[in-house]
Coordinates of C-alpha atoms in Angstrom, one line a residue:
M1442 CA 108.1 103.6 126.2
V1443 CA 106.0 106.7 124.7
I1444 CA 105.3 106.8 121.5
L1445 CA 104.4 109.6 119.1
V1446 CA 103.0 108.4 115.5
D1447 CA 102.1 111.6 113.2
C1448 CA 100.6 111.6 110.2
N1449 CA 102.0 113.8 107.8
N1450 CA 100.5 116.5 105.9
F1451 CA 97.3 114.8 106.8
Y1452 CA 95.0 116.9 104.9
V1453 CA 97.1 116.3 101.7
S1454 CA 98.7 112.7 102.0
C1455 CA 94.7 112.0 101.7
E1456 CA 94.5 113.4 98.9
R1457 CA 96.6 111.4 97.1
V1458 CA 96.4 108.4 98.8
F1459 CA 93.3 108.7 95.9
Q1460 CA 95.1 110.4 93.1
P1461 CA 98.8 109.3 92.8
R1462 CA 99.5 111.4 90.1
L1463 CA 99.6 114.4 92.9
M1464 CA 103.6 112.9 94.0
G1465 CA 105.5 115.0 93.8
V1466 CA 103.6 118.3 92.9
P1467 CA 102.7 120.5 95.3
V1468 CA 99.8 120.2 97.2
I1469 CA 97.4 122.6 99.5
V1470 CA 93.9 121.8 101.0
L1471 CA 91.6 125.0 102.3
S1472 CA 89.7 125.4 105.2
N1473 CA 86.2 125.6 104.6
N1474 CA 84.7 128.1 102.2
D1475 CA 88.4 127.5 100.2
G1476 CA 88.8 130.6 102.9
C1477 CA 92.9 129.8 104.2
V1478 CA 95.7 126.7 103.8
V1479 CA 95.4 124.0 106.9
S1480 CA 97.5 122.0 105.2
R1481 CA 100.3 121.5 102.1
S1482 CA 102.6 119.1 101.1
E1483 CA 106.4 119.7 101.5
E1484 CA 107.0 121.1 98.1
A1485 CA 104.0 124.3 98.6
K1486 CA 105.8 124.7 101.7
A1487 CA 109.0 124.6 99.5
L1488 CA 107.1 127.5 97.0
G1489 CA 106.6 129.9 101.0
I1490 CA 103.3 128.8 101.0
K1491 CA 102.2 129.2 105.0
M1492 CA 100.2 127.7 107.1
G1493 CA 96.2 129.7 108.3
S1494 CA 96.8 132.2 105.1
P1495 CA 94.1 133.8 102.9
F1496 CA 94.3 131.9 99.8
H1497 CA 93.8 134.7 98.4
E1498 CA 97.8 135.4 99.1
Y1499 CA 98.4 132.6 96.5
E1500 CA 95.5 132.3 93.9
S1501 CA 98.4 133.5 91.2
L1502 CA 101.0 131.5 92.4
C1503 CA 98.9 128.1 92.3
R1504 CA 98.0 129.0 88.8
H1505 CA 101.6 129.4 87.0
G1506 CA 103.5 127.5 90.3
N1507 CA 101.4 124.5 89.1
V1508 CA 100.5 123.5 92.3
H1509 CA 97.2 121.9 93.1
V1510 CA 94.4 122.8 95.3
C1511 CA 91.3 120.9 97.2
S1512 CA 89.1 121.6 99.5
S1513 CA 88.4 120.0 102.8
N1514 CA 86.7 117.1 102.5
Y1515 CA 86.5 116.5 105.9
E1516 CA 84.0 113.5 106.1
L1517 CA 87.7 111.8 103.6
Y1518 CA 89.9 112.7 106.7
A1519 CA 88.0 111.5 109.3
D1520 CA 87.6 107.8 107.6
M1521 CA 91.1 107.9 106.7
S1522 CA 92.3 109.2 110.7
A1523 CA 89.9 105.5 112.2
R1524 CA 92.2 103.2 109.4
V1525 CA 95.1 104.5 110.7
V1526 CA 94.0 104.1 114.5
S1527 CA 93.0 100.5 113.6
V1528 CA 96.3 99.9 112.6
L1529 CA 97.8 101.5 115.7
R1530 CA 95.5 98.7 117.8
S1531 CA 97.2 96.1 115.7
M1532 CA 99.6 96.7 117.1
A1533 CA 99.5 98.8 121.1
A1534 CA 97.5 98.0 123.8
E1535 CA 97.3 101.1 125.2
L1536 CA 96.4 104.3 122.4
E1537 CA 95.4 107.4 123.3
I1538 CA 93.5 109.8 120.1
Y1539 CA 96.1 113.1 120.9
S1540 CA 94.1 114.7 117.4
I1541 CA 92.6 113.8 114.0
D1542 CA 96.9 113.1 112.7
E1543 CA 98.0 112.1 115.7
C1544 CA 97.6 108.9 118.1
F1545 CA 99.9 108.5 121.9
L1546 CA 101.3 104.9 122.4
S1547 CA 102.3 103.6 125.4
V1548 CA 104.9 100.3 124.9
P1549 CA 107.2 98.2 126.7
G1550 CA 110.4 99.0 127.1
G1551 CA 113.5 96.5 126.8
Q1552 CA 112.7 97.2 123.0
D1553 CA 115.2 97.6 119.3
W1554 CA 112.7 101.7 119.2
Q1555 CA 114.3 102.0 115.7
V1556 CA 113.5 99.1 114.0
L1557 CA 110.0 99.1 115.9
G1558 CA 109.4 102.8 114.7
R1559 CA 110.3 101.6 111.1
Q1560 CA 107.5 99.0 111.7
I1561 CA 105.1 100.7 112.6
R1562 CA 105.7 103.6 110.0
D1563 CA 105.8 100.8 107.2
K1564 CA 102.9 98.8 108.6
V1565 CA 100.5 102.1 108.3
L1566 CA 102.3 102.7 104.6
S1567 CA 101.3 99.8 103.3
W1568 CA 97.9 99.0 104.9
T1569 CA 96.9 103.1 104.4
G1570 CA 99.0 104.9 102.3
I1571 CA 99.9 107.3 104.7
P1572 CA 103.0 108.4 105.8
V1573 CA 104.5 108.6 109.1
S1574 CA 106.3 110.0 111.6
V1575 CA 107.2 108.6 114.8
G1576 CA 108.8 110.1 118.1
V1577 CA 110.0 107.5 120.8
A1578 CA 110.5 108.8 124.1
P1579 CA 110.2 108.2 127.5
S1580 CA 107.7 111.1 128.4
K1581 CA 104.4 112.7 126.4
T1582 CA 106.2 116.2 126.2
L1583 CA 110.2 114.3 125.0
A1584 CA 107.7 112.5 122.5
K1585 CA 106.8 115.4 120.8
V1586 CA 110.3 117.4 120.3
A1587 CA 111.5 114.2 119.5
V1588 CA 108.9 114.0 116.2
N1589 CA 109.7 117.0 114.6
F1590 CA 113.2 115.7 114.3
A1591 CA 111.1 113.2 113.3
K1592 CA 110.2 113.7 109.8
R1593 CA 113.0 114.8 107.6
L1594 CA 113.5 111.0 109.6
G1595 CA 110.9 108.9 109.7
V1596 CA 112.0 107.7 112.5
S1597 CA 113.3 109.7 116.5
V1598 CA 114.6 108.6 119.3
W1599 CA 115.0 110.6 121.8
S1600 CA 117.6 108.5 123.3
D1601 CA 120.0 108.9 120.7
Y1602 CA 120.1 112.4 121.2
D1603 CA 122.3 114.8 123.4
S1604 CA 119.1 115.5 125.2
D1605 CA 120.6 118.9 127.4
R1606 CA 122.1 120.0 123.2
V1607 CA 118.3 119.8 121.5
L1608 CA 117.0 121.4 124.2
K1609 CA 118.8 124.8 124.1
T1610 CA 117.6 124.8 120.9
I1611 CA 114.0 124.7 121.5
K1612 CA 112.2 127.8 122.3
V1613 CA 109.7 127.9 125.3
A1614 CA 106.8 129.1 123.4
A1615 CA 107.1 126.1 121.0
L1616 CA 106.8 123.4 123.8
W1617 CA 103.7 121.3 124.3
G1618 CA 101.3 123.2 126.0
I1619 CA 103.0 126.5 126.9
G1620 CA 101.0 129.2 125.1
T1621 CA 101.6 132.6 124.4
R1622 CA 100.6 134.4 127.5
L1623 CA 102.4 131.6 129.7
A1624 CA 105.1 132.0 127.5
S1625 CA 105.6 135.9 128.1
Q1626 CA 105.2 134.8 131.6
L1627 CA 108.3 132.3 131.5
R1628 CA 110.6 134.9 129.8
R1629 CA 110.3 137.8 131.7
R1630 CA 111.1 135.3 134.8
G1631 CA 114.3 134.7 132.8
I1632 CA 112.9 130.8 130.7
H1633 CA 113.5 130.9 128.0
T1634 CA 114.5 127.7 125.7
A1635 CA 113.2 124.7 127.0
Y1636 CA 117.1 123.6 128.5
D1637 CA 115.8 126.4 130.8
L1638 CA 112.5 125.0 131.9
Q1639 CA 114.5 121.9 132.3
S1640 CA 116.8 123.8 134.7
A1641 CA 114.7 125.7 136.9
S1642 CA 113.7 124.2 140.4
G1643 CA 110.5 122.7 139.9
A1644 CA 109.7 123.7 143.7
W1645 CA 109.8 127.4 142.6
L1646 CA 108.1 127.0 139.1
K1647 CA 104.8 125.4 141.3
R1648 CA 105.1 128.6 142.8
A1649 CA 105.8 131.1 140.7
F1650 CA 103.6 129.7 138.0
N1651 CA 101.3 126.5 138.7
V1652 CA 101.6 122.3 139.4
N1653 CA 100.8 122.0 135.2
I1654 CA 105.0 124.0 134.9
Q1655 CA 106.4 121.6 137.8
R1656 CA 104.8 118.4 136.0
L1657 CA 106.1 119.7 132.9
H1658 CA 109.5 120.6 134.5
L1659 CA 109.0 116.7 135.0
E1660 CA 108.3 115.6 131.5
L1661 CA 111.6 117.2 130.2
H1662 CA 113.9 114.7 132.8
G1663 CA 111.9 111.7 131.7
Q1664 CA 109.3 111.9 133.9
S1665 CA 105.9 111.0 132.6
C1666 CA 103.1 112.4 134.5
L1667 CA 100.4 113.0 131.9
P1668 CA 99.5 109.4 131.7
L1669 CA 98.6 107.9 128.4
E1670 CA 94.2 108.7 127.5
L1671 CA 92.6 105.3 127.1
I1672 CA 88.9 106.6 127.6
S1673 CA 88.1 109.6 126.2
P1674 CA 86.3 112.3 129.3
S1675 CA 82.3 112.4 129.6
R1676 CA 81.7 115.2 126.5
R1677 CA 80.4 118.4 128.2
S1678 CA 78.6 120.4 125.1
M1679 CA 78.7 119.3 122.2
G1680 CA 78.7 121.9 119.4
R1681 CA 78.0 122.5 115.3
S1682 CA 78.9 126.1 113.2
R1683 CA 79.3 127.0 110.1
S1684 CA 80.8 130.6 108.5
F1685 CA 78.7 131.6 105.5
P1686 CA 80.6 132.1 102.6
R1687 CA 79.2 135.9 101.6
L1688 CA 77.1 137.2 104.8
I1689 CA 73.5 136.9 104.7
R1690 CA 70.9 139.2 105.8
D1691 CA 67.9 137.5 105.9
L1692 CA 66.1 135.8 108.8
D1693 CA 64.2 133.5 106.4
D1694 CA 68.6 132.4 105.6
L1695 CA 69.7 132.1 108.9
E1696 CA 66.8 129.2 109.6
G1697 CA 68.0 127.7 106.9
A1698 CA 71.7 127.3 108.6
L1699 CA 69.8 126.7 112.0
V1700 CA 68.5 123.8 110.4
S1701 CA 71.9 122.1 108.8
N1702 CA 73.4 122.8 112.0
V1703 CA 70.7 121.2 114.3
S1704 CA 70.5 118.1 111.8
M1705 CA 74.4 117.2 111.5
L1706 CA 74.5 118.3 116.1
A1707 CA 71.8 116.1 116.5
A1708 CA 73.3 113.6 113.8
S1709 CA 76.1 113.3 116.5
L1710 CA 74.9 113.2 119.7
R1711 CA 73.3 110.3 118.4
D1712 CA 76.0 108.8 116.7
H1713 CA 77.3 109.6 120.4
H1714 CA 75.1 108.4 123.1
L1715 CA 74.1 111.1 124.2
Q1716 CA 70.7 113.4 123.7
A1717 CA 70.9 117.2 126.0
S1718 CA 68.3 119.2 127.9
C1719 CA 70.0 122.6 126.9
F1720 CA 70.7 125.1 123.8
S1721 CA 72.8 127.7 123.0
V1722 CA 72.3 129.6 119.5
L1723 CA 74.9 131.4 118.6
L1724 CA 75.6 134.0 115.8
T1725 CA 78.5 135.9 114.2
G1726 CA 77.8 139.2 112.0
V1727 CA 78.7 142.5 111.4
L1728 CA 76.8 146.3 112.2
E1729 CA 76.4 148.1 109.3
T1730 CA 74.1 150.6 110.4
E1731 CA 76.7 152.5 112.3
S1732 CA 73.5 155.7 112.7
R1733 CA 71.0 153.0 113.7
E1734 CA 69.6 153.1 118.0
V1735 CA 72.2 151.2 120.3
L1736 CA 72.1 151.2 124.4
V1737 CA 76.7 151.2 124.5
L1738 CA 76.8 149.3 128.3
P1739 CA 78.3 151.0 131.4
G1740 CA 81.8 150.9 131.4
S1741 CA 82.0 149.9 127.6
P1742 CA 84.1 152.1 125.2
S1743 CA 81.8 154.3 122.6
L1744 CA 81.8 152.4 119.1
S1745 CA 83.6 156.1 118.1
Q1746 CA 86.5 154.8 120.8
L1747 CA 86.7 151.3 119.7
R1748 CA 86.5 153.1 116.0
S1749 CA 90.0 155.9 116.9
A1750 CA 91.8 154.7 120.0
G1751 CA 91.2 150.9 118.9
A1752 CA 90.1 149.0 122.3
A1753 CA 89.5 145.4 122.3
S1754 CA 86.2 145.3 122.3
G1755 CA 83.2 146.9 124.1
Y1756 CA 79.1 145.9 124.7
I1757 CA 76.4 147.4 123.5
Q1758 CA 72.6 146.3 123.6
D1759 CA 69.9 146.6 120.4
R1760 CA 66.7 146.6 122.0
S1761 CA 67.0 143.3 124.2
T1762 CA 69.7 142.2 123.3
Q1763 CA 73.3 142.3 123.7
Y1764 CA 76.8 142.4 121.4
Q1765 CA 80.0 142.0 122.5
V1766 CA 81.4 144.8 119.4
R1767 CA 84.9 144.4 117.9
E1768 CA 86.3 146.9 115.2
R1769 CA 88.6 145.2 112.9
F1770 CA 89.4 146.6 109.3
G1771 CA 87.3 149.5 109.5
R1772 CA 84.5 147.3 110.7
F1773 CA 82.0 146.4 113.3
W1774 CA 81.5 142.8 114.7
V1775 CA 79.3 141.8 116.8
S1776 CA 78.4 138.2 118.1
T1777 CA 75.6 137.4 120.6
S1778 CA 74.0 134.3 121.9
K1779 CA 71.0 132.7 123.9
V1780 CA 71.1 129.4 126.6
L1781 CA 67.3 127.8 125.9
R1782 CA 66.6 124.9 128.6
L1783 CA 64.6 122.1 127.3
P1784 CA 62.0 120.6 130.3
Y1785 CA 63.7 116.9 129.2
P1786 CA 66.5 116.6 127.2
T1787 CA 66.3 115.3 123.7
H1788 CA 68.4 113.6 120.5
V1789 CA 65.6 114.1 118.5
T1790 CA 66.6 116.9 115.0
H1791 CA 62.8 118.2 114.8
D1792 CA 62.5 118.9 118.5
I1793 CA 65.8 121.2 118.4
V1794 CA 64.8 122.5 115.1
L1795 CA 61.3 124.0 116.6
S1796 CA 62.5 124.9 120.2
L1797 CA 64.9 126.8 118.1
R1798 CA 63.4 128.7 115.5
P1799 CA 61.9 131.4 118.4
V1800 CA 65.8 131.7 119.7
L1801 CA 67.4 132.3 117.0
K1802 CA 64.3 135.4 115.7
A1803 CA 64.6 136.5 119.8
L1804 CA 68.6 137.1 118.5
Y1805 CA 67.7 138.6 114.9
R1806 CA 67.9 142.1 114.5
S1807 CA 67.1 144.2 110.5
G1808 CA 70.7 146.2 110.4
Y1809 CA 73.7 143.6 110.5
A1810 CA 74.8 140.8 107.8
Y1811 CA 75.6 137.9 109.4
R1812 CA 78.5 136.1 108.8
K1813 CA 78.8 132.8 111.1
S1814 CA 76.1 131.1 112.9
G1815 CA 76.7 127.9 115.6
V1816 CA 74.2 125.6 117.7
M1817 CA 75.9 124.2 121.5
A1818 CA 74.6 120.9 123.1
L1819 CA 74.7 121.9 126.5
D1820 CA 74.6 120.3 129.8
L1821 CA 74.6 116.0 127.9
S1822 CA 72.9 113.2 129.4
S1823 CA 73.2 109.3 127.9
V1824 CA 70.2 108.5 126.6
Q1825 CA 70.0 105.6 129.5
Q1826 CA 69.0 108.5 131.9
V1827 CA 65.1 108.9 132.1
P1828 CA 63.8 112.4 133.2
L1829 CA 61.8 112.1 136.4
F1830 CA 59.9 115.6 135.6
G1831 CA 58.2 116.3 131.9
E1832 CA 57.9 114.1 129.0
S1833 CA 61.3 113.1 127.0
S1834 CA 61.2 113.6 123.1
Q1835 CA 62.9 109.8 123.6
R1836 CA 59.4 107.6 122.8
P1837 CA 60.7 105.1 121.3
A1838 CA 58.1 106.0 118.0
W1839 CA 61.2 108.5 118.2
T1840 CA 63.5 106.5 119.7
R1841 CA 62.8 103.9 116.0
L1842 CA 62.9 107.2 113.8
M1843 CA 65.8 108.6 113.9
R1844 CA 67.7 105.2 114.4
T1845 CA 66.2 104.3 111.1
V1846 CA 67.4 107.9 109.4
D1847 CA 71.3 107.5 110.6
Q1848 CA 70.7 104.3 109.2
I1849 CA 69.4 105.5 105.8
N1850 CA 71.9 108.2 105.8
A1851 CA 75.0 105.7 107.0
R1852 CA 74.1 103.8 103.2
F1853 CA 73.3 106.1 101.0
G1854 CA 75.0 109.5 101.8
P1855 CA 74.6 112.8 103.5
R1856 CA 70.7 114.3 103.9
S1857 CA 69.4 111.1 101.8
V1858 CA 67.0 111.3 104.3
A1859 CA 66.4 115.1 105.9
L1860 CA 63.7 117.8 106.8
A1861 CA 62.5 119.1 104.2
R1862 CA 64.0 122.9 104.2
Q1863 CA 67.3 121.5 103.9
F1864 CA 66.6 120.2 100.1
Q1865 CA 66.0 123.9 98.9
T1866 CA 68.2 124.3 95.9
H1867 CA 69.1 128.3 97.1
R1868 CA 71.0 127.3 100.3
P1869 CA 73.4 130.7 100.6
W1870 CA 75.0 129.6 104.6
Q1871 CA 76.3 125.7 102.2
R1872 CA 79.2 125.4 102.6
V1873 CA 82.0 126.8 99.6
A1874 CA 83.6 123.3 98.4
Q1875 CA 84.0 123.3 94.0
R1876 CA 87.5 121.8 94.6
S1877 CA 86.1 119.3 96.6
S1878 CA 87.5 115.4 96.2
P1879 CA 85.2 112.7 96.1
A1880 CA 84.2 110.5 99.0
Y1881 CA 85.9 107.8 97.7
T1882 CA 85.6 105.8 101.2
T1883 CA 81.9 106.2 102.9
S1884 CA 79.9 106.9 99.7
W1885 CA 78.6 103.7 97.1
G1886 CA 78.3 106.2 95.1
Q1887 CA 81.7 107.9 95.0
L1888 CA 84.2 105.0 95.6
L1889 CA 86.8 105.2 93.0
R1890 CA 87.0 103.3 89.3
I1891 CA 90.5 102.0 87.3

């Protein structure tokens, strides 16, 4: 049997663990730069606050409705997630971490599933303070359906329900793994509900769509076709990006954001014992001067066509830099990227910064206001792999230095030791988190005081 454990309103629950006064109070958690709502308590949902909505739409309601607002604290949430996982590992030999707030467990049959589900809920709540819902079913897909009922009941076992009756109430678009485009294709073939998909011919589904839909069809029949991923698949890429709280026009400020992104990315590479020989710099922004001379690439709609006809997207070239351009809210939003391949793989922070600085300068153009920047590490390899040609930066001295920096930052907090650029007082790229809670579990200086 497959058990899905889903943490209830996870980000809000993490905040409540260390602030019990928030129990029973409407609480919401905001995204980066306090932009959108990414987590809501049940009390906040009852007030009509929608997931993903811009916060400014609810500012008045939050002030007058006594809604507690939190900035996102991903360091706290990641640590609390790890604690939940450690509890679950003590109760199941096989476990797949599906997301920061969901885990699949595989448990042998012949048990009282309601009792086991309550034991899981009680132990996780007692050891971590996080409330969870538990769905039990013979397949992953049905466990995802069952856990939706568990949001209300606490524990939901699929065999306790009339499966046909339940599946008739579930729209096909709500099924796990069904996206908007695929749902539209299924509806055109007369498949509107999960029951319709279950009742269709598996062979026809494979011919009309693909083998993945056939597997989903079998999963709805209770046949497990999606085994647990007990070992995380090898990473092919890794990235860090940052949306700015306000538009940035200065190259020097963009370089500051680059250093910040690279520092986080390099630390993550080292944490996963990886290195990369290929990196990509990404920029997103607004074309502020529409009269500037830009070349519209062949086959692409012009800027005037994008504005008047509402075309999906186009491409322009400004000197040597090519941009994808979209018209949104009366402005032209542009995005571009450039890839650099190094002669050797590295995870040393300043190596990557020095290599990518010229790339950023090549992408930068005046007349654009930038909203977001990012760095991707591609062509990842294990640190044990030594390059056949070229000098590797993984010299013992650099390896020891980076290890020491990571150990100091782990003990005393992020950026205790960092590149000098990260300590400048003017940091317009720094995310806005005016309502962020302390790092209760990962910083000695921010431990909860009673």
